[in-house]
């Protein structure tokens, strides 16, 4: 027997329409490329998104067409999220940090009809004009006064498009499984793979994020996505914020510690979201200035493992740290580590230990770990296995890539994350490694994340990575790459001493090398691939 309730399609644009009507005066604050502060609100964004949709339709954009962005976090990028998806086209957020080859691949693979770009990225587009489709049109995300001379043919000014269109436009109806946005994974090996979200998956993710991270979203609170709009939809903030009337603060191009500090401080931002490297930069800045940014109450950290020392440093300043795990393919929230009773009653040290884990699953996401034959392993906190997930917000394959799609879904329809993990009886996930970063020594696995966590607790260490390097006898052995804190250089003996007692002898790094900085991937994570290539031939001391 069927239920007798109405069946209305879940659509992204309804989030903005809701914010426009119910929370019109809540602010959206952006740092512009000219380094000024621009303030608007949901009411105005609603009107501008309508005009931009109308302009896109007049440029020939139809349901299913891909329209790309190459832009920082700012109000224009935010309104494009809605203007493009609202009319039924697909918003392809391009990561400007991709290599030239990968950029060429994604723009051609997506067959982008239009690319909207921030002024910063003019040189990138100019260098690729011959490689991108000849029919692609380009729009500079600026106003008339700031339109520069450039070599992009027939380039259009964003504000001209808005000015020329009026807001007499009704967003169309279409089924909720219509594609809404496209985000390619950074593809450390091989070509990037496109994750094609739907209106349904995006609205459900927006709802589950608000429910899971209920402290982050509220009228009167400000949230700052340091995570870029081109990386997994800025972890869903652009949808969950308007849904709840939370005010948004966009950082623009400057993501260094000092710039992030100032923006947080000036706007009394409550919640900020980003990868660990960004938080390390902010922590240094806080140490320099002697106080945390006013109003900062919460940070969400994910994308790679947050070291316990980092978590503790922020918790000591009364900033609640929530460690989250996810992927572009999981929309991205998969687990979050927000502690609830009875865990909040535990002694502080135990709470910090729990926060170091990757958290528990969010509503609608199922997790399983398996051995290499696909046998399900128990959630006992000890069994280490391949992590799979399933749910309405999880990718069921990749855009126009049958081979990669087949490879990633198991026979029971679960998505293989490529991560290796344990899950305990209470559901806490602990990531051991990405499968490709695991260190296989003499038939045993060594977790680089565990080692890194402990090394980061050494006061003379600024940052570190543990990588596998080939070894004749043991297959692979761990090498510790350390970025020392300013003016320090902890010796190999000191570091090994620091680790002993926490790890078995065979798990200890065989050698230590020093770097000034660590190479980063396009998504701001330590690029272990680059380090492995650099140290491939490193002769181990032992
Ligand atoms: P990319 O692969 O392009 O860097 P993703 O955001 O899709 O971008 O990367 C997802 C991967 O990041 C996960 O599969 C996992 O390996 C890693 N990751 C995400 N969050 C965490 C976390 N909290 N701890 C450890 N690793 C994480």
Coordinates of C-alpha atoms and ligand atoms in Angstrom, one line a residue, residues 185-187 231 301-306 323-329 358 417 419 431 434 449 521 523 525, ligand 1:
X185 CA 38.6 14.2 -7.6
X186 CA 42.1 15.5 -7.7
X187 CA 43.4 12.3 -9.2
X231 CA 36.4 21.1 -3.3
X301 CA 38.6 19.7 10.4
X302 CA 38.8 17.0 7.8
X303 CA 40.2 16.0 4.4
X304 CA 43.2 14.4 6.1
X305 CA 43.8 13.3 9.6
X306 CA 43.9 16.0 12.3
X323 CA 37.0 15.9 13.2
X324 CA 35.1 14.7 10.1
X325 CA 35.8 12.1 7.5
X326 CA 34.5 12.2 3.9
X327 CA 35.3 12.3 0.3
X328 CA 34.2 14.1 -2.9
X329 CA 32.3 10.9 -3.6
X358 CA 37.4 10.3 12.6
X417 CA 36.5 4.3 -0.5
X419 CA 40.6 3.9 2.8
X431 CA 41.4 5.7 9.5
X434 CA 44.7 5.5 2.4
X449 CA 48.6 8.3 10.4
X521 CA 48.1 18.2 -3.4
X523 CA 43.1 19.8 -2.3
X525 CA 46.8 17.7 1.6
Ligands
LIG1 P1 41.1 14.3 -2.9 O1 41.1 12.8 -3.0 O2 40.9 14.9 -4.2 O3 42.2 14.8 -2.1 P2 38.8 14.0 -1.3 O4 38.4 15.1 -0.3 O5 37.8 13.4 -2.0 O6 39.8 14.7 -2.2 O7 39.7 13.0 -0.4 C1 39.1 12.0 0.3 C2 40.1 11.3 1.1 O8 40.7 12.1 2.1 C3 39.5 10.2 1.9 O9 39.4 9.0 1.2 C4 40.6 10.0 3.0 O10 41.7 9.2 2.6 C5 41.0 11.4 3.2 N1 40.4 12.0 4.4 C6 39.3 12.7 4.5 N2 39.0 13.1 5.8 C7 39.9 12.5 6.6 C8 40.2 12.4 8.0 N3 39.4 13.1 8.8 N4 41.3 11.7 8.4 C9 42.1 11.1 7.5 N5 41.9 11.1 6.2 C10 40.8 11.8 5.7

